[in-house]
PDB file of C-alpha atoms in Angstrom:
ATOM      1  CA  MET A  18     101.039 -74.408-149.854  1.00 72.00           C
ATOM      2  CA  LYS A  19      98.562 -71.742-150.926  1.00 78.00           C
ATOM      3  CA  ILE A  20      99.429 -68.159-150.006  1.00 76.00           C
ATOM      4  CA  ILE A  21      96.564 -65.737-149.449  1.00 71.00           C
ATOM      5  CA  ASP A  22      97.533 -62.122-150.101  1.00 74.00           C
ATOM      6  CA  LEU A  23      95.555 -59.802-147.850  1.00 73.00           C
ATOM      7  CA  SER A  24      97.192 -56.562-148.889  1.00 76.00           C
ATOM      8  CA  LYS A  25      95.163 -53.533-149.834  1.00 77.00           C
ATOM      9  CA  THR A  26      96.841 -51.029-152.115  1.00 80.00           C
ATOM     10  CA  ILE A  27      98.181 -47.898-150.464  1.00 83.00           C
ATOM     11  CA  GLU A  28      96.557 -45.205-152.569  1.00 83.00           C
ATOM     12  CA  TYR A  29      94.731 -41.913-152.300  1.00 84.00           C
ATOM     13  CA  ARG A  30      90.978 -42.288-152.838  1.00 84.00           C
ATOM     14  CA  LYS A  31      89.075 -39.012-152.621  1.00 85.00           C
ATOM     15  CA  ASN A  32      85.879 -40.660-151.374  1.00 85.00           C
ATOM     16  CA  ASP A  33      87.483 -42.493-148.460  1.00 85.00           C
ATOM     17  CA  PRO A  34      86.361 -41.318-144.999  1.00 86.00           C
ATOM     18  CA  PHE A  35      88.802 -39.032-143.160  1.00 85.00           C
ATOM     19  CA  PHE A  36      90.200 -41.819-140.963  1.00 84.00           C
ATOM     20  CA  MET A  37      91.236 -43.836-144.007  1.00 85.00           C
ATOM     21  CA  LYS A  38      92.647 -41.052-146.199  1.00 86.00           C
ATOM     22  CA  ILE A  39      96.175 -41.503-147.443  1.00 89.00           C
ATOM     23  CA  LYS A  40      98.283 -38.537-148.514  1.00 89.00           C
ATOM     24  CA  VAL A  41     101.300 -39.239-150.704  1.00 87.00           C
ATOM     25  CA  LYS A  42     103.769 -36.495-151.611  1.00 88.00           C
ATOM     26  CA  HIS A  43     105.628 -36.912-154.896  1.00 86.00           C
ATOM     27  CA  LYS A  44     109.040 -35.233-155.111  1.00 81.00           C
ATOM     28  CA  SER A  45     110.334 -34.320-158.537  1.00 80.00           C
ATOM     29  CA  HIS A  46     113.428 -35.697-160.232  1.00 77.00           C
ATOM     30  CA  LYS A  47     114.950 -32.214-160.272  1.00 73.00           C
ATOM     31  CA  SER A  48     114.735 -31.707-156.504  1.00 71.00           C
ATOM     32  CA  ALA A  49     116.258 -35.147-155.893  1.00 66.00           C
ATOM     33  CA  LYS A  50     119.236 -34.293-158.116  1.00 63.00           C
ATOM     34  CA  TRP A  51     120.236 -31.469-155.807  1.00 63.00           C
ATOM     35  CA  LEU A  52     119.556 -33.540-152.723  1.00 63.00           C
ATOM     36  CA  ILE A  53     121.963 -36.188-153.999  1.00 61.00           C
ATOM     37  CA  ARG A  54     124.580 -33.544-154.743  1.00 58.00           C
ATOM     38  CA  PHE A  55     124.524 -31.867-151.343  1.00 60.00           C
ATOM     39  CA  LEU A  56     123.779 -34.757-149.011  1.00 57.00           C
ATOM     40  CA  GLY A  57     125.960 -37.344-150.692  1.00 51.00           C
ATOM     41  CA  PHE A  58     123.241 -39.968-150.653  1.00 52.00           C
ATOM     42  CA  PRO A  59     123.642 -42.919-150.664  1.00 55.00           C
ATOM     43  CA  PHE A  60     127.360 -42.975-149.920  1.00 53.00           C
ATOM     44  CA  LYS A  61     127.379 -40.464-147.049  1.00 54.00           C
ATOM     45  CA  MET A  62     130.303 -38.544-148.516  1.00 50.00           C
ATOM     46  CA  PRO A  63     130.849 -35.278-146.654  1.00 48.00           C
ATOM     47  CA  PHE A  64     130.222 -32.959-149.631  1.00 51.00           C
ATOM     48  CA  GLY A  65     127.871 -35.041-151.728  1.00 61.00           C
ATOM     49  CA  LEU A  66     128.340 -36.640-155.091  1.00 64.00           C
ATOM     50  CA  PRO A  67     129.596 -34.572-158.002  1.00 67.00           C
ATOM     51  CA  PHE A  68     127.281 -34.392-161.004  1.00 67.00           C
ATOM     52  CA  ASN A  69     129.976 -35.822-163.288  1.00 73.00           C
ATOM     53  CA  LEU A  70     129.488 -39.239-161.659  1.00 73.00           C
ATOM     54  CA  PHE A  71     126.016 -39.456-163.191  1.00 73.00           C
ATOM     55  CA  PRO A  72     124.939 -39.853-166.828  1.00 77.00           C
ATOM     56  CA  LYS A  73     124.919 -36.608-168.835  1.00 78.00           C
ATOM     57  CA  ASN A  74     121.136 -36.122-168.848  1.00 78.00           C
ATOM     58  CA  PHE A  75     120.562 -37.457-165.332  1.00 73.00           C
ATOM     59  CA  THR A  76     117.770 -35.533-163.642  1.00 73.00           C
ATOM     60  CA  GLY A  77     117.780 -37.350-160.308  1.00 71.00           C
ATOM     61  CA  TRP A  78     115.509 -39.968-158.833  1.00 74.00           C
ATOM     62  CA  ALA A  79     111.915 -39.142-158.116  1.00 78.00           C
ATOM     63  CA  ASP A  80     110.908 -39.797-154.540  1.00 78.00           C
ATOM     64  CA  ASP A  81     107.617 -40.329-152.780  1.00 83.00           C
ATOM     65  CA  SER A  82     106.745 -40.095-149.131  1.00 85.00           C
ATOM     66  CA  ILE A  83     103.599 -40.981-147.263  1.00 86.00           C
ATOM     67  CA  GLN A  84     102.594 -37.812-145.436  1.00 86.00           C
ATOM     68  CA  LYS A  85      99.513 -39.189-143.715  1.00 86.00           C
ATOM     69  CA  MET A  86      98.057 -42.649-143.329  1.00 84.00           C
ATOM     70  CA  GLY A  87      95.685 -43.839-140.646  1.00 78.00           C
ATOM     71  CA  VAL A  88      95.995 -47.423-139.429  1.00 75.00           C
ATOM     72  CA  HIS A  89      92.688 -48.390-141.033  1.00 76.00           C
ATOM     73  CA  ALA A  90      93.706 -46.938-144.398  1.00 78.00           C
ATOM     74  CA  SER A  91      95.317 -50.164-145.510  1.00 78.00           C
ATOM     75  CA  THR A  92      95.891 -53.768-144.578  1.00 78.00           C
ATOM     76  CA  HIS A  93      97.124 -53.839-141.013  1.00 79.00           C
ATOM     77  CA  ILE A  94      97.574 -55.933-137.940  1.00 83.00           C
ATOM     78  CA  ASP A  95      96.424 -54.714-134.558  1.00 85.00           C
ATOM     79  CA  ALA A  96      99.094 -55.371-131.976  1.00 86.00           C
ATOM     80  CA  PRO A  97      97.998 -56.623-128.544  1.00 88.00           C
ATOM     81  CA  TRP A  98      98.839 -53.110-127.249  1.00 89.00           C
ATOM     82  CA  HIS A  99      95.945 -51.790-129.381  1.00 87.00           C
ATOM     83  CA  TYR A 100      93.495 -53.520-127.035  1.00 85.00           C
ATOM     84  CA  SER A 101      95.162 -53.306-123.634  1.00 91.00           C
ATOM     85  CA  PRO A 102      98.425 -52.231-121.985  1.00 93.00           C
ATOM     86  CA  THR A 103      98.822 -55.754-120.594  1.00 94.00           C
ATOM     87  CA  CYS A 104      98.382 -59.281-121.918  1.00 87.00           C
ATOM     88  CA  ASP A 105      98.606 -62.333-119.656  1.00 86.00           C
ATOM     89  CA  GLY A 106      99.868 -60.058-116.857  1.00 93.00           C
ATOM     90  CA  LYS A 107     102.807 -58.744-118.924  1.00 94.00           C
ATOM     91  CA  PRO A 108     103.181 -55.562-120.981  1.00 95.00           C
ATOM     92  CA  ALA A 109     101.319 -56.092-124.264  1.00 93.00           C
ATOM     93  CA  LYS A 110     103.386 -56.131-127.457  1.00 92.00           C
ATOM     94  CA  THR A 111     103.402 -52.969-129.533  1.00 92.00           C
ATOM     95  CA  ILE A 112     103.387 -53.303-133.325  1.00 89.00           C
ATOM     96  CA  ASP A 113     107.195 -53.139-133.533  1.00 91.00           C
ATOM     97  CA  GLN A 114     107.417 -56.050-131.090  1.00 94.00           C
ATOM     98  CA  VAL A 115     105.056 -58.389-132.946  1.00 91.00           C
ATOM     99  CA  PRO A 116     107.172 -61.326-134.198  1.00 91.00           C
ATOM    100  CA  LEU A 117     107.162 -61.781-137.963  1.00 90.00           C
ATOM    101  CA  ASP A 118     106.242 -65.463-137.561  1.00 89.00           C
ATOM    102  CA  TRP A 119     102.847 -64.357-136.238  1.00 88.00           C
ATOM    103  CA  CYS A 120     102.118 -63.114-139.757  1.00 86.00           C
ATOM    104  CA  PHE A 121     102.500 -66.365-141.668  1.00 86.00           C
ATOM    105  CA  GLY A 122     101.735 -69.993-141.124  1.00 89.00           C
ATOM    106  CA  GLU A 123      99.080 -72.619-141.550  1.00 92.00           C
ATOM    107  CA  GLY A 124      95.660 -71.085-141.651  1.00 93.00           C
ATOM    108  CA  ILE A 125      92.065 -71.341-142.690  1.00 94.00           C
ATOM    109  CA  VAL A 126      89.435 -69.015-144.082  1.00 94.00           C
ATOM    110  CA  ILE A 127      86.047 -69.229-142.401  1.00 97.00           C
ATOM    111  CA  ASP A 128      83.277 -68.098-144.749  1.00 96.00           C
ATOM    112  CA  MET A 129      80.734 -65.932-142.946  1.00 97.00           C
ATOM    113  CA  LYS A 130      79.380 -64.074-145.997  1.00 95.00           C
ATOM    114  CA  HIS A 131      75.870 -65.215-145.066  1.00 96.00           C
ATOM    115  CA  LYS A 132      75.882 -63.102-141.900  1.00 96.00           C
ATOM    116  CA  LYS A 133      73.777 -59.933-142.088  1.00 94.00           C
ATOM    117  CA  ASP A 134      75.144 -56.489-141.278  1.00 93.00           C
ATOM    118  CA  PHE A 135      75.562 -56.055-137.505  1.00 93.00           C
ATOM    119  CA  GLU A 136      74.761 -59.711-136.793  1.00 96.00           C
ATOM    120  CA  ALA A 137      77.588 -61.055-134.618  1.00 96.00           C
ATOM    121  CA  ILE A 138      79.573 -64.124-135.626  1.00 97.00           C
ATOM    122  CA  THR A 139      79.087 -66.677-132.844  1.00 98.00           C
ATOM    123  CA  VAL A 140      80.868 -69.764-131.558  1.00 98.00           C
ATOM    124  CA  ASN A 141      78.068 -71.809-133.117  1.00 98.00           C
ATOM    125  CA  ASP A 142      78.644 -70.128-136.512  1.00 98.00           C
ATOM    126  CA  ILE A 143      82.328 -71.005-136.439  1.00 98.00           C
ATOM    127  CA  SER A 144      81.973 -74.529-135.042  1.00 98.00           C
ATOM    128  CA  SER A 145      79.194 -75.296-137.571  1.00 98.00           C
ATOM    129  CA  PHE A 146      81.409 -74.129-140.432  1.00 98.00           C
ATOM    130  CA  LEU A 147      84.360 -76.211-139.175  1.00 98.00           C
ATOM    131  CA  GLU A 148      82.179 -79.293-138.791  1.00 98.00           C
ATOM    132  CA  ARG A 149      80.527 -78.880-142.203  1.00 97.00           C
ATOM    133  CA  GLU A 150      83.908 -78.344-143.935  1.00 97.00           C
ATOM    134  CA  LYS A 151      85.609 -81.086-141.854  1.00 97.00           C
ATOM    135  CA  ILE A 152      88.317 -78.686-140.652  1.00 96.00           C
ATOM    136  CA  GLU A 153      90.123 -79.105-137.369  1.00 96.00           C
ATOM    137  CA  LEU A 154      91.675 -76.144-135.593  1.00 97.00           C
ATOM    138  CA  LYS A 155      95.248 -76.598-134.389  1.00 96.00           C
ATOM    139  CA  PRO A 156      97.204 -74.431-131.949  1.00 96.00           C
ATOM    140  CA  GLY A 157      99.294 -71.822-133.748  1.00 95.00           C
ATOM    141  CA  MET A 158      96.971 -71.524-136.742  1.00 96.00           C
ATOM    142  CA  ILE A 159      95.837 -68.287-138.350  1.00 94.00           C
ATOM    143  CA  VAL A 160      92.077 -67.873-138.767  1.00 96.00           C
ATOM    144  CA  LEU A 161      90.717 -65.444-141.336  1.00 93.00           C
ATOM    145  CA  ILE A 162      87.037 -64.551-141.284  1.00 95.00           C
ATOM    146  CA  LYS A 163      85.570 -63.732-144.699  1.00 93.00           C
ATOM    147  CA  THR A 164      82.456 -61.562-144.535  1.00 93.00           C
ATOM    148  CA  GLY A 165      82.471 -60.404-148.152  1.00 89.00           C
ATOM    149  CA  ARG A 166      82.289 -56.742-147.100  1.00 86.00           C
ATOM    150  CA  ASP A 167      85.637 -56.078-148.830  1.00 83.00           C
ATOM    151  CA  LYS A 168      83.640 -56.047-152.083  1.00 85.00           C
ATOM    152  CA  LEU A 169      81.838 -52.904-150.898  1.00 83.00           C
ATOM    153  CA  TYR A 170      85.150 -51.070-150.687  1.00 79.00           C
ATOM    154  CA  ASP A 171      86.362 -52.504-153.986  1.00 78.00           C
ATOM    155  CA  ASN A 172      83.227 -51.460-155.878  1.00 80.00           C
ATOM    156  CA  GLY A 173      83.287 -47.894-154.522  1.00 78.00           C
ATOM    157  CA  THR A 174      80.350 -48.106-152.111  1.00 80.00           C
ATOM    158  CA  LEU A 175      80.781 -44.800-150.264  1.00 80.00           C
ATOM    159  CA  ASP A 176      79.390 -45.961-146.916  1.00 83.00           C
ATOM    160  CA  PHE A 177      81.238 -49.319-146.926  1.00 82.00           C
ATOM    161  CA  TYR A 178      82.646 -48.623-143.463  1.00 82.00           C
ATOM    162  CA  THR A 179      79.146 -48.431-141.952  1.00 85.00           C
ATOM    163  CA  LYS A 180      78.309 -51.991-142.967  1.00 86.00           C
ATOM    164  CA  GLY A 181      79.466 -55.377-141.889  1.00 87.00           C
ATOM    165  CA  THR A 182      79.518 -57.966-139.218  1.00 92.00           C
ATOM    166  CA  GLY A 183      82.086 -58.891-136.615  1.00 92.00           C
ATOM    167  CA  MET A 184      83.116 -61.456-134.097  1.00 95.00           C
ATOM    168  CA  SER A 185      81.294 -61.826-130.804  1.00 96.00           C
ATOM    169  CA  ALA A 186      83.475 -61.668-127.707  1.00 94.00           C
ATOM    170  CA  GLU A 187      82.639 -65.305-126.988  1.00 97.00           C
ATOM    171  CA  ALA A 188      83.701 -66.444-130.481  1.00 97.00           C
ATOM    172  CA  THR A 189      86.964 -64.517-130.199  1.00 94.00           C
ATOM    173  CA  SER A 190      87.706 -66.027-126.772  1.00 94.00           C
ATOM    174  CA  TRP A 191      86.801 -69.478-128.076  1.00 97.00           C
ATOM    175  CA  LEU A 192      89.365 -69.185-130.889  1.00 96.00           C
ATOM    176  CA  ILE A 193      92.017 -67.884-128.480  1.00 93.00           C
ATOM    177  CA  ASP A 194      91.329 -70.830-126.158  1.00 95.00           C
ATOM    178  CA  LYS A 195      91.893 -73.146-129.157  1.00 97.00           C
ATOM    179  CA  GLY A 196      95.414 -71.682-129.508  1.00 95.00           C
ATOM    180  CA  ILE A 197      94.809 -69.557-132.598  1.00 95.00           C
ATOM    181  CA  LYS A 198      97.774 -67.178-132.896  1.00 91.00           C
ATOM    182  CA  VAL A 199      96.262 -64.560-135.229  1.00 92.00           C
ATOM    183  CA  MET A 200      92.735 -63.737-136.320  1.00 92.00           C
ATOM    184  CA  GLY A 201      91.812 -61.535-139.240  1.00 90.00           C
ATOM    185  CA  ILE A 202      88.635 -60.217-140.790  1.00 89.00           C
ATOM    186  CA  ASP A 203      87.898 -58.417-144.009  1.00 84.00           C
TER     187      ASP A 203
END
């Protein structure tokens, strides 16, 4: 089995647009030392851990926290709730309700790098690719659409988010009707 890693590094990039900015706060070793002492982390002791339990020159553990991160700042999955409050007449799943098994399984990558910016990916585009590559869709598969626009982000193109192509509504419905459980696009 081949595993395709879709993750994008969580990092601050000064040229990212506001909706993709990530803010990480780094806490020093020194501040963590006192936090450990007074809060008793990780053992939840009522008065904290005495310093003599740690090596002589122990300065504490550094800690980081993500202060701000928009959903489009990194690799993400849009829950059904993102699109509508209902799905098939029932409340749509929020991100914390999406089953983990939706995120892995047999899948294919459909190459649509030839599509021009703002030219929709159609049912014909997808079915032609499947026919040419002799690939058969099966219910429960994951379909990933490769447009090649990820390279614009990777190479520092400042207006990367203003470029690209996307799925037509008909192509999306067609894949859903084929039983595809998750669709992704770069």
